Tab-separated table of C-alpha atoms and ligand atoms in Angstrom:
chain	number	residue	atom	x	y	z
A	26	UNK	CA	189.211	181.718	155.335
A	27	UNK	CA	191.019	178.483	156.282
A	28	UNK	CA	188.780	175.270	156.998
A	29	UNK	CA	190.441	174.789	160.190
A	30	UNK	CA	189.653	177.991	161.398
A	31	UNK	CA	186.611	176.868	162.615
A	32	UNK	CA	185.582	174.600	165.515
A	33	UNK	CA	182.748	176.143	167.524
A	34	UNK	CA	184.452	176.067	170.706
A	35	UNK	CA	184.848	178.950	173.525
A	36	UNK	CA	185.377	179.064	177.474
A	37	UNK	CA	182.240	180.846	178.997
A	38	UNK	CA	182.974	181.808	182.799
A	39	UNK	CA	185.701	178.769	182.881
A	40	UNK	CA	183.486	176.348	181.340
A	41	UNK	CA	183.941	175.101	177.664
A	42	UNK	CA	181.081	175.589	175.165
A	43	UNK	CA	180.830	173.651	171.590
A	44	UNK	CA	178.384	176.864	169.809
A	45	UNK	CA	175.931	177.479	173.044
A	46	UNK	CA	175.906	174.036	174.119
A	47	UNK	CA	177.836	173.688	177.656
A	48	UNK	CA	179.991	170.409	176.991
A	49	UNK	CA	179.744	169.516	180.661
A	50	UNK	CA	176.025	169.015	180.621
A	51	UNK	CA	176.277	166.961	177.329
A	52	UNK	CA	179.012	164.908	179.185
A	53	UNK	CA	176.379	164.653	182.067
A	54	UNK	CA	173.613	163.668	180.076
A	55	UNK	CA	174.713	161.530	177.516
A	56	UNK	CA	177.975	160.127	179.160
A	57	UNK	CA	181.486	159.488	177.948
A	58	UNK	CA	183.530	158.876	175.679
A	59	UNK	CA	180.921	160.743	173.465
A	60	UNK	CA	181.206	162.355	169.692
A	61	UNK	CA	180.268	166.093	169.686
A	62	UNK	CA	179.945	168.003	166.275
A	63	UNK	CA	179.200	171.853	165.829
A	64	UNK	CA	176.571	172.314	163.124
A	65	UNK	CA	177.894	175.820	162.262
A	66	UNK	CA	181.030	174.826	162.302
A	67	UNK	CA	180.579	172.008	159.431
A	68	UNK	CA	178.327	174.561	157.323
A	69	UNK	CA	181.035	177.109	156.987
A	70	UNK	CA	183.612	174.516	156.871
A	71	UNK	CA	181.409	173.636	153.521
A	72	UNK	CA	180.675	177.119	152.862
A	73	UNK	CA	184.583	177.689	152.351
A	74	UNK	CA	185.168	175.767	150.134
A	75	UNK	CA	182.314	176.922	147.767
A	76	UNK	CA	182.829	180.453	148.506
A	77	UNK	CA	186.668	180.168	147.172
A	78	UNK	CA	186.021	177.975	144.077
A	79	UNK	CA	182.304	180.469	142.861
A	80	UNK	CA	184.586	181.690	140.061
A	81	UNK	CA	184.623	178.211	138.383
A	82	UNK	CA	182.431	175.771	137.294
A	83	UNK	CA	182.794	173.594	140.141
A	84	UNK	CA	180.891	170.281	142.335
A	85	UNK	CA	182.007	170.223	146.078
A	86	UNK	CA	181.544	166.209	146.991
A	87	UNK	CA	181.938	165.651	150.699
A	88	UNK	CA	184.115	162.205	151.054
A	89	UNK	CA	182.049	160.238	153.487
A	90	UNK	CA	185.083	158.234	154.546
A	91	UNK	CA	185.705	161.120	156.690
A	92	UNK	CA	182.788	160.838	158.563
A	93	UNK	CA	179.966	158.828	157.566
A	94	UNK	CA	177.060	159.847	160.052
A	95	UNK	CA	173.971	160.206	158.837
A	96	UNK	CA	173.118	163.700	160.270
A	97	UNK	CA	176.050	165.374	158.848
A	98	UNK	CA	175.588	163.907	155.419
A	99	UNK	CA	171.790	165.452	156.116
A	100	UNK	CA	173.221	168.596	156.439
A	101	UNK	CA	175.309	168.481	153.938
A	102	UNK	CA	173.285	167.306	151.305
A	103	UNK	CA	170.527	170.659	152.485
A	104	UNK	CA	173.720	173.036	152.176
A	105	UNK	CA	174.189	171.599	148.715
A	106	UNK	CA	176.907	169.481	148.864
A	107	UNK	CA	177.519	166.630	146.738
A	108	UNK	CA	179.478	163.450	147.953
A	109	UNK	CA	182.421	161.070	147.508
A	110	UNK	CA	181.806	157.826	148.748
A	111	UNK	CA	183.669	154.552	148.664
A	112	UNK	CA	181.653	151.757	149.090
A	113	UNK	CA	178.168	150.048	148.495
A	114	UNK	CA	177.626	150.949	152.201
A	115	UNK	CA	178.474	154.460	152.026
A	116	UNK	CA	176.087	154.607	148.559
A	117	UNK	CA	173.301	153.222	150.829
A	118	UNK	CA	173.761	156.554	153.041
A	119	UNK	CA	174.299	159.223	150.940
A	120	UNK	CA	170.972	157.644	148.968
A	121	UNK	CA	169.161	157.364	152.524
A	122	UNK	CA	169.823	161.149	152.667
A	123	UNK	CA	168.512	161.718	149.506
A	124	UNK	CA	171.779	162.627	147.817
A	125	UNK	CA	171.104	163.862	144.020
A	126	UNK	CA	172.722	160.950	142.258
A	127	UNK	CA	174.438	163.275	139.537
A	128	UNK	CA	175.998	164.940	142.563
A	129	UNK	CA	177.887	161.018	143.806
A	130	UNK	CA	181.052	160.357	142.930
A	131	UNK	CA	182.619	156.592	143.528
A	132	UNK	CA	186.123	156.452	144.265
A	133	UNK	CA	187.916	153.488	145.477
A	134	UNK	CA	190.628	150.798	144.573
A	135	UNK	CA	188.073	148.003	145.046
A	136	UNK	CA	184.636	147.849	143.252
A	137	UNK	CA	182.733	145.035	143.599
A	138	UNK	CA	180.777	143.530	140.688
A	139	UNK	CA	177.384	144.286	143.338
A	140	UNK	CA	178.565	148.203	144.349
A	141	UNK	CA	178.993	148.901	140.528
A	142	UNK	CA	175.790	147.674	139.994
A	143	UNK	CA	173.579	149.424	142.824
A	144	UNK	CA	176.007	152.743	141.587
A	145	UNK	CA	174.614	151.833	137.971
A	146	UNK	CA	171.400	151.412	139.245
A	147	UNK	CA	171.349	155.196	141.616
A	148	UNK	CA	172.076	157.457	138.130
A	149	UNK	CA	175.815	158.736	139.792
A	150	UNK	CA	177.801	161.395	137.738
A	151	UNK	CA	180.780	159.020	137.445
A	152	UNK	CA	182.708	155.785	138.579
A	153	UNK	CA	186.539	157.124	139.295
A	154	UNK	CA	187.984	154.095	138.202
A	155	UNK	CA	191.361	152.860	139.170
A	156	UNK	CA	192.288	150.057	136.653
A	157	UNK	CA	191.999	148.250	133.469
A	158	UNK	CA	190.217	145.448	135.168
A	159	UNK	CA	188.052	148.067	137.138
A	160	UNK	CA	187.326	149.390	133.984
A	161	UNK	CA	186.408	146.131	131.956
A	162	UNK	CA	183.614	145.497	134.840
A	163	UNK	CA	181.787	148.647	134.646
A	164	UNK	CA	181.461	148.168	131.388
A	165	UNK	CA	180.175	144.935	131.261
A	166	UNK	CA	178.113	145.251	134.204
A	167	UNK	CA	176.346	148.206	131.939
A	168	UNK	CA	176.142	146.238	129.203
A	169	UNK	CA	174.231	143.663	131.297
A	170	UNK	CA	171.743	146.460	132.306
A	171	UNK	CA	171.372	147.393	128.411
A	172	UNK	CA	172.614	150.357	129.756
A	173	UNK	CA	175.841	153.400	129.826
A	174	UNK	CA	177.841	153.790	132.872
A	175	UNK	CA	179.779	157.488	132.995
A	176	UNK	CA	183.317	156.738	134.034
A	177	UNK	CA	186.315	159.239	134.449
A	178	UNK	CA	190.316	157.251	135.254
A	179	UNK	CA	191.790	158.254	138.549
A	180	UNK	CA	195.542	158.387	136.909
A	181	UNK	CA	198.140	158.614	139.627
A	182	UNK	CA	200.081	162.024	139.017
A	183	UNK	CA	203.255	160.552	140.733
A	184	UNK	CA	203.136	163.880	142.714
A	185	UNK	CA	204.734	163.601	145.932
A	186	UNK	CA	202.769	165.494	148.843
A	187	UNK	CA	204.410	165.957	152.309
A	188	UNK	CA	202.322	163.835	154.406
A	189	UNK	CA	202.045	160.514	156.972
A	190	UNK	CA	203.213	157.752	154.167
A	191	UNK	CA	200.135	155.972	155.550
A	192	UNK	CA	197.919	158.773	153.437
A	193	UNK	CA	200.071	159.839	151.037
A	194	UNK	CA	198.677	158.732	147.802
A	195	UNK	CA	199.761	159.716	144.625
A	196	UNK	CA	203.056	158.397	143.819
A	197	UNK	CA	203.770	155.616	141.540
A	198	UNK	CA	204.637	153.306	144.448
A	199	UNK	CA	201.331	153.679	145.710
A	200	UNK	CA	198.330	151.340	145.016
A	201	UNK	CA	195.623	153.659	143.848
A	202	UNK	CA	195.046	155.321	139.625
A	203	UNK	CA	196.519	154.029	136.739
A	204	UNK	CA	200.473	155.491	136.220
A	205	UNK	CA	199.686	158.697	133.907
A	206	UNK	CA	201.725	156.998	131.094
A	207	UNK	CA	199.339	154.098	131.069
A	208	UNK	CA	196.297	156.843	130.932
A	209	UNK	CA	196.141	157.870	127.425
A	210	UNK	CA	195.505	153.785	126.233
A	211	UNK	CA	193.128	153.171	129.015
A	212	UNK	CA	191.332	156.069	127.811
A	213	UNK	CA	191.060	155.087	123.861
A	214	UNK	CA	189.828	151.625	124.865
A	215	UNK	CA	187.292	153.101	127.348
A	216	UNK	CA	186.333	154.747	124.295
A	217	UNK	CA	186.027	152.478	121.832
A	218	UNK	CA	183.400	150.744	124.918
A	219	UNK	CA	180.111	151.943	123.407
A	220	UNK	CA	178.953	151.211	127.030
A	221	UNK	CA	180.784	153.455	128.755
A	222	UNK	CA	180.792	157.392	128.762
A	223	UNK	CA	183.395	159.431	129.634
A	224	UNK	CA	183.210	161.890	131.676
A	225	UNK	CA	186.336	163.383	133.696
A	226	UNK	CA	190.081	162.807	134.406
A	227	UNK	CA	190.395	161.921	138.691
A	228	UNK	CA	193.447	162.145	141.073
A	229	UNK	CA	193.845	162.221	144.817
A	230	UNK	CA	197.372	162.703	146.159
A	231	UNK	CA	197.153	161.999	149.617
A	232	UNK	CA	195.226	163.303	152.788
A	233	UNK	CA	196.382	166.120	155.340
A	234	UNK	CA	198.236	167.984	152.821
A	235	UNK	CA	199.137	171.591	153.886
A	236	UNK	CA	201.381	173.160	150.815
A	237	UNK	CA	199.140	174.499	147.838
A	238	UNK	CA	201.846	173.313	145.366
A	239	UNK	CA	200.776	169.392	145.299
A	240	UNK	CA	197.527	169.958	144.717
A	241	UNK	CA	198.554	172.706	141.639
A	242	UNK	CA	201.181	170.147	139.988
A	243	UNK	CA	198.399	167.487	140.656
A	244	UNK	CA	195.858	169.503	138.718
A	245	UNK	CA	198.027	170.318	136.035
A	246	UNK	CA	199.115	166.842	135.375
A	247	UNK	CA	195.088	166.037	135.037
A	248	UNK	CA	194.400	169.105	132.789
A	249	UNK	CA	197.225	168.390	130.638
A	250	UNK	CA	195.634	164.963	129.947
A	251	UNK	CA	192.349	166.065	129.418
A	252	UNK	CA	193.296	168.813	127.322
A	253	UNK	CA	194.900	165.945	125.252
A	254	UNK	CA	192.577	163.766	125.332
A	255	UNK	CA	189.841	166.258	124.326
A	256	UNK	CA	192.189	167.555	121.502
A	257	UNK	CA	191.795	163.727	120.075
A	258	UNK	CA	188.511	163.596	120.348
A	259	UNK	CA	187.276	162.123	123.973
A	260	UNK	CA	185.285	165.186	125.446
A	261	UNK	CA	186.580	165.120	129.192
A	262	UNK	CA	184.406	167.857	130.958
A	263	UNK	CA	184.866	166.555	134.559
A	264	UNK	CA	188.309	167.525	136.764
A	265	UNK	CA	189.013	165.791	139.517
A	266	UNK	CA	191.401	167.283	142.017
A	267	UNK	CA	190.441	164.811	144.827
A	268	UNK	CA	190.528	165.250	148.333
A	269	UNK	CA	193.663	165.864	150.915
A	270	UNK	CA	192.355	169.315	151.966
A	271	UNK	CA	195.183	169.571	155.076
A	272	UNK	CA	193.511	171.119	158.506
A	273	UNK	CA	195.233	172.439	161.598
A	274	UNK	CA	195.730	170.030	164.454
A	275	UNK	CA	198.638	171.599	166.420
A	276	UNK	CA	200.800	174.613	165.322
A	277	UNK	CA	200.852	174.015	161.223
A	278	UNK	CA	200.453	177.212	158.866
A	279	UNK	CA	197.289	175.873	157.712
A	280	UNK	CA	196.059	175.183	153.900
A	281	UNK	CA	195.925	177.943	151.975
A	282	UNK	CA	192.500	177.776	150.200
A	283	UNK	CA	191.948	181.107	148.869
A	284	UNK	CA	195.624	180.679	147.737
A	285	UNK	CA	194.590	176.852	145.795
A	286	UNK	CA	191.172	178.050	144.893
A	287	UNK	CA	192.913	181.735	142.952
A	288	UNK	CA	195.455	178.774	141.098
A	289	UNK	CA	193.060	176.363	140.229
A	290	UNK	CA	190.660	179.602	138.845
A	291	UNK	CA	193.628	180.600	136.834
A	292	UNK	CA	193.813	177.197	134.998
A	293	UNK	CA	190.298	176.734	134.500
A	294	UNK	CA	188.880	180.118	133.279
A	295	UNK	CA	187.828	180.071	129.650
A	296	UNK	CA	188.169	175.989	129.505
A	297	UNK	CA	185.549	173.613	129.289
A	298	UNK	CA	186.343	172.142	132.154
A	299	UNK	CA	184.118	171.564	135.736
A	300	UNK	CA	186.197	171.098	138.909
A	301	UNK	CA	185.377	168.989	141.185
A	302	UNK	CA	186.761	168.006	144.766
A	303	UNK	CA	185.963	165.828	147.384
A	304	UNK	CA	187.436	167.135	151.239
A	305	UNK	CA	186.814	165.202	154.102
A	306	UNK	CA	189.118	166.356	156.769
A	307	UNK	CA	188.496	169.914	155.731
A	308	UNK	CA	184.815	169.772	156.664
A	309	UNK	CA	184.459	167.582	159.552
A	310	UNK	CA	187.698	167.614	161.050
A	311	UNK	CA	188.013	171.097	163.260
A	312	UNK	CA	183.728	170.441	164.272
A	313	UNK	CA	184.242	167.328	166.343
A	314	UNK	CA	185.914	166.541	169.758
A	315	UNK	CA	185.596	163.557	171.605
A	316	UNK	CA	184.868	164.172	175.511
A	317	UNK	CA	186.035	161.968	178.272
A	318	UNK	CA	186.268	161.403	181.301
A	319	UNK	CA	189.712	160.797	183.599
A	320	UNK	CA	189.954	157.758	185.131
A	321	UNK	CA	193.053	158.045	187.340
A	322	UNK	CA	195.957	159.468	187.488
A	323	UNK	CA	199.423	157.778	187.639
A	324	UNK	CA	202.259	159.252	188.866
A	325	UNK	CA	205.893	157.960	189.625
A	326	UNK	CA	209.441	159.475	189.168
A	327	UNK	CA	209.922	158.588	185.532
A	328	UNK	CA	206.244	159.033	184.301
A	329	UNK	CA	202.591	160.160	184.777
A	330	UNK	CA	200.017	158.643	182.963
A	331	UNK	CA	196.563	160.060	182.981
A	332	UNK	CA	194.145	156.957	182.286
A	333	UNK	CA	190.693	158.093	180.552
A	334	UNK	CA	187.547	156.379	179.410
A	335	UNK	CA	188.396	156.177	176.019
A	336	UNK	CA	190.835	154.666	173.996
A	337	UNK	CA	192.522	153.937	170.773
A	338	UNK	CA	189.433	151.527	169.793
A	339	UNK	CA	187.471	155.367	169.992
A	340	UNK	CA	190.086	157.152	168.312
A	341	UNK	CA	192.872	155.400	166.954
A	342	UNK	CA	194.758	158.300	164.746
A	343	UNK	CA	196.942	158.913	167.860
A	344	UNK	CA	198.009	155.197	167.957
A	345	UNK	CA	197.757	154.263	163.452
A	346	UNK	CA	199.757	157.841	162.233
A	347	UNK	CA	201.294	159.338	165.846
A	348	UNK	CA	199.300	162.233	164.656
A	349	UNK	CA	199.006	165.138	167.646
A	350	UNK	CA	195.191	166.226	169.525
A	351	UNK	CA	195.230	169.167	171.844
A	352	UNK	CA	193.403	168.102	174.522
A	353	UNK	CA	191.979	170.456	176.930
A	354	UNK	CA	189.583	170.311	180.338
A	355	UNK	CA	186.554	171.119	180.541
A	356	UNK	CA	186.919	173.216	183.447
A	357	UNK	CA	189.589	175.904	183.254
A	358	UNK	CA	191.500	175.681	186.346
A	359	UNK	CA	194.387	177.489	188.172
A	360	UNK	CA	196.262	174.351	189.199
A	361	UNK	CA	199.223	175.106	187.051
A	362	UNK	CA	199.976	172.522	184.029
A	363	UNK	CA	201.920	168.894	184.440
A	364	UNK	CA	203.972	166.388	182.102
A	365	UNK	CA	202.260	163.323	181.311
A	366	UNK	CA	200.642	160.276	178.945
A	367	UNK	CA	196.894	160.355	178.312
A	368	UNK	CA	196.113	157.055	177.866
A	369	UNK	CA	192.967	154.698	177.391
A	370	UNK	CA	191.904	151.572	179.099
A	371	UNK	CA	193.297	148.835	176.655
A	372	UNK	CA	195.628	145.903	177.202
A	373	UNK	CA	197.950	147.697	174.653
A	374	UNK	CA	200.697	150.040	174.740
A	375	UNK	CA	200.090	151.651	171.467
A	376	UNK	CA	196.792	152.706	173.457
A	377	UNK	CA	197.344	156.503	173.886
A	378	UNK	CA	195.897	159.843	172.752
A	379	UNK	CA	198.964	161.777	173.605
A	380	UNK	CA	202.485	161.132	174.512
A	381	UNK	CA	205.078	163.111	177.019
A	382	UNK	CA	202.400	166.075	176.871
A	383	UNK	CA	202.176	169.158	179.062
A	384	UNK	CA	198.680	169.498	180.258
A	385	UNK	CA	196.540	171.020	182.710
A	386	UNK	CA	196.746	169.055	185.986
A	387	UNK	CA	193.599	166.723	186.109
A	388	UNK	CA	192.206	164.357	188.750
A	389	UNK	CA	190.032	161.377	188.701
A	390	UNK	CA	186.439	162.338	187.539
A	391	UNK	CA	187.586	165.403	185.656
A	392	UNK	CA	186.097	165.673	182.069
A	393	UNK	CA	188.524	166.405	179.284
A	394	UNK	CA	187.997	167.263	175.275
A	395	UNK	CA	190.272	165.486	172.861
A	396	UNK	CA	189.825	168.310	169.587
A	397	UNK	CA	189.509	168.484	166.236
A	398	UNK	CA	188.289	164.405	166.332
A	399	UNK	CA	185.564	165.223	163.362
A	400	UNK	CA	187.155	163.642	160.832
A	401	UNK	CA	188.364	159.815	161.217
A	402	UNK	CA	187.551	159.537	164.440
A	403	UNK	CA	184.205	157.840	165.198
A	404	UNK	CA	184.247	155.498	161.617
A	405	UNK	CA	187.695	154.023	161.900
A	406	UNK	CA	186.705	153.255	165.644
A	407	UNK	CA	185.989	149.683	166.682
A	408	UNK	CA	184.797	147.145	169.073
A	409	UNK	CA	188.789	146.081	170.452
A	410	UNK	CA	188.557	144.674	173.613
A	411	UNK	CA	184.646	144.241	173.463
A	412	UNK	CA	184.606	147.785	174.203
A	413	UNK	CA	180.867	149.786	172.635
A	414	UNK	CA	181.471	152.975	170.292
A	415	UNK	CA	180.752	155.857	171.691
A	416	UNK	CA	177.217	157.742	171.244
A	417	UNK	CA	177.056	160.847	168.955
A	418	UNK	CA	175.684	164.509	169.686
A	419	UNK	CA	175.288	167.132	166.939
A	420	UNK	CA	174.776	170.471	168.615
A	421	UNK	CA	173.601	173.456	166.630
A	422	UNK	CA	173.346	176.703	168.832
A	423	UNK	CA	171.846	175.864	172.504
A	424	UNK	CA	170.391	173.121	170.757
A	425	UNK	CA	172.100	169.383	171.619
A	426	UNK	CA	170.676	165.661	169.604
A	427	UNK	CA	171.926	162.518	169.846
A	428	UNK	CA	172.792	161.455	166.359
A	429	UNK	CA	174.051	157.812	167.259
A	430	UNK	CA	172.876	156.208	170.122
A	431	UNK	CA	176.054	154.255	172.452
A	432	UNK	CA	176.326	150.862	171.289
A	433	UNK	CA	175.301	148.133	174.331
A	434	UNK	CA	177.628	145.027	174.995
A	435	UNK	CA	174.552	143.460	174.196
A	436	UNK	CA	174.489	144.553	170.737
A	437	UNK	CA	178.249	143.373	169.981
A	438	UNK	CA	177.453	139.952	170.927
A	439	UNK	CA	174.440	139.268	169.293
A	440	UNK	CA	175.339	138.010	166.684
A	441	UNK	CA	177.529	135.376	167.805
A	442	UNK	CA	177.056	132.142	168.868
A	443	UNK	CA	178.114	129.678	170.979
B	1	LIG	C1	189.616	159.374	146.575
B	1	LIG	C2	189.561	160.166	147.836
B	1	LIG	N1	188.906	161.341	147.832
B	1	LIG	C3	188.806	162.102	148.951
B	1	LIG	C4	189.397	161.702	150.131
B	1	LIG	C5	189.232	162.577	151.342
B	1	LIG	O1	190.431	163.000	151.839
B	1	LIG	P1	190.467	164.116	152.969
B	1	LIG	O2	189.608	163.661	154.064
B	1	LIG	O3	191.901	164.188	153.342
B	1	LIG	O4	189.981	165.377	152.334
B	1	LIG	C6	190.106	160.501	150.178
B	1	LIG	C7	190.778	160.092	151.431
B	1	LIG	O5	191.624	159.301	151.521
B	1	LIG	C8	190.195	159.709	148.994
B	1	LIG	O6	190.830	158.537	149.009
């Protein structure tokens, strides 16, 4: 089973269907550009991922960076799931879900002195802490409460994993862990902190990675300091392996997870140790597509554009990474296929979801799906251009509900003045 197997899509007498849901008639009723998410196909997304890692003590912890909306973290949270989150904000929705607390994790490079605190005060399992400083705050913000605070270090493996540089992660030059040689000290003064408990070893190497060997060195470089660290007394129990689960978006030999998941089983059996990882991509990624609409159609000798309602402020991974979304119609047609530039409706030239791409021939009012937009599409969207983010639909069989209403122009400017 590979994560990205999954996306919930078929064409049904010419007409493309997300599960049972006709994508047309959600384009028709709820308008464009416009979020769609299969339901089934984020459960067994999730339902991979503990089905290859039931051999070992293990904590699945969906990273809400991915794809923070409050439905899927619902659903997530029912299936079992615990959760990675990054931010006082993103504590706020895993806690509005009801997330257990001993199932949050809190990554990131930048705690603030009030996150740490409303973390402290939520019971988490552990603060994956990224520096000395980091450190020295958690502790004293515990000590404030009269209180412990669990803690594991995210160390930075120096591991190199084949990926945009933009998400690659866990080399020395990069800004997030503590460089493993520094790990050992950090850990013996974290212990001598009666205010602090310790309770894993953290990395994450990058994002989109597709080779099983990264995440294996990774893992081993994290073992082998626990395994020290335990041998001098601090009683690591917690492995974290991180995030970076790779999905496919074009052509790529996908992640192989029953592959990872046999490896990591090998190194843990018969240790003390629990694993735990957070994917993102892996979960949401292959369940969303963003639908839109074609505006109009350019043609000259030297290039066709095909303008569409959405743009780069909707889905910017085209324009940040150059990263590749098939994009298909609605509507399978005979018309034969065309060379062209989808683009959005921005005053920028970085504004485009695909570049010199051959595609089915389109014409103004046709409706088009942009796939495997789960994952980093709708939360790193924004406002550019005084444009509203799109609405949301999560669709579980026939079944279609709007999870996020479409912002209003109304709403972006309220809170200005003159
Ligand atoms: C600490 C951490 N964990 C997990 C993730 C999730 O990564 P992905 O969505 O690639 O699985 C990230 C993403 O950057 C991360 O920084």
């Amino acid at each position: 089973m590979q994560p990205s197997s999954n996306n919930g899509l078929e064409y049904r007498a010419g007409n493309l269907f997300c599960e049972d849901a006709s994508l047309e008639s959600l384009a028709r009723q709820y308008g464009t550009p416009l979020y769609v998410y299969s339901q089934s196909a984020i459960l067994e997304n999730f339902h991979a991922f503990v089905r290859n890692l039931s051999q070992v003590p293990s904590l699945v912890c969906y990273s809400v960076k991915a794809n923070s909306n409050l439905s899927i973290l619902h659903l997530l949270r029912e299936a079992g799931s615990g959760f990675d989150i990054v931010s006082g904000g993103e504590l706020s929705r895993v806690l509005k879900v009801r997330a257990a607390p001993q199932k949050i994790v809190f990554s990131g490079v930048g705690k603030t002195e009030s996150e740490v605190d409303a973390a402290l005060a939520a019971g988490i399992l552990m603060f994956n802490v990224e520096s000395a400083g980091e450190l020295n705050l958690v502790a004293s913000r515990a000590r404030h409460r009269n209180g412990c605070a669990p803690v594991s270090i995210r160390i930075n493996p120096d591991v190199e994993a084949e990926t945009h540089p933009y998400i690659s992660t866990g080399q020395t030059i990069h800004k997030f862990g503590v460089p493993k040689e520094d790990a050992v000290e950090l850990y013996h003064h974290a212990a001598s902190l009666r205010e602090l408990e310790i309770r894993g070893v953290a990395c994450h190497i990058g994002s989109q990675i597709l080779d099983v060997d990264p995440f294996l060195k990774a893992f081993d470089e994290i073992k082998g300091l626990a395994d020290g660290l335990r041998a001098s007394g601090i009683p690591i129990e917690h492995l974290d392996l991180g995030g970076g689960f790779g999905i496919r978006y074009a052509d790529e030999a996908p992640l192989e997870l029953d592959r990872l998941a046999s490896g990591l089983e090998a190194r843990i059996r018969g240790t003390p140790y629990r694993l735990v990882v957070e994917p993102g991509r892996a979960i949401v990624g292959s369940a969303g597509l963003l639908l839109t609409r074609v505006l109009y159609v350019k043609r000259s000798p030297h290039k066709n554009f095909v303008v569409v309602d959405c743009g780069m402020n909707d889905l910017v991974r085209p324009a940040l990474y150059g990263s590749f979304h098939e994009i298909v119609p609605l509507r399978q047609g005979s018309n034969g296929m065309f060379r062209a530039d989808v683009v959005g409706p921005l005053c920028e030239t970085g504004d485009f979801l695909a570049q010199d791409r051959e595609i089915a021939e389109t014409q103004p009012g046709d409706l088009l799906a942009i796939l495997t937009a789960g994952a980093y599409g709708y939360v790193l969207a924004s406002n550019y251009n005084t444009r509203p983010r799109p609405a949301e639909v999560m669709v579980y069989q026939s079944h279609a509900r709007l999870v996020r209403q479409r912002e209003t122009v109304e709403e972006l400017i309220a809170r200005e003045s003159l």
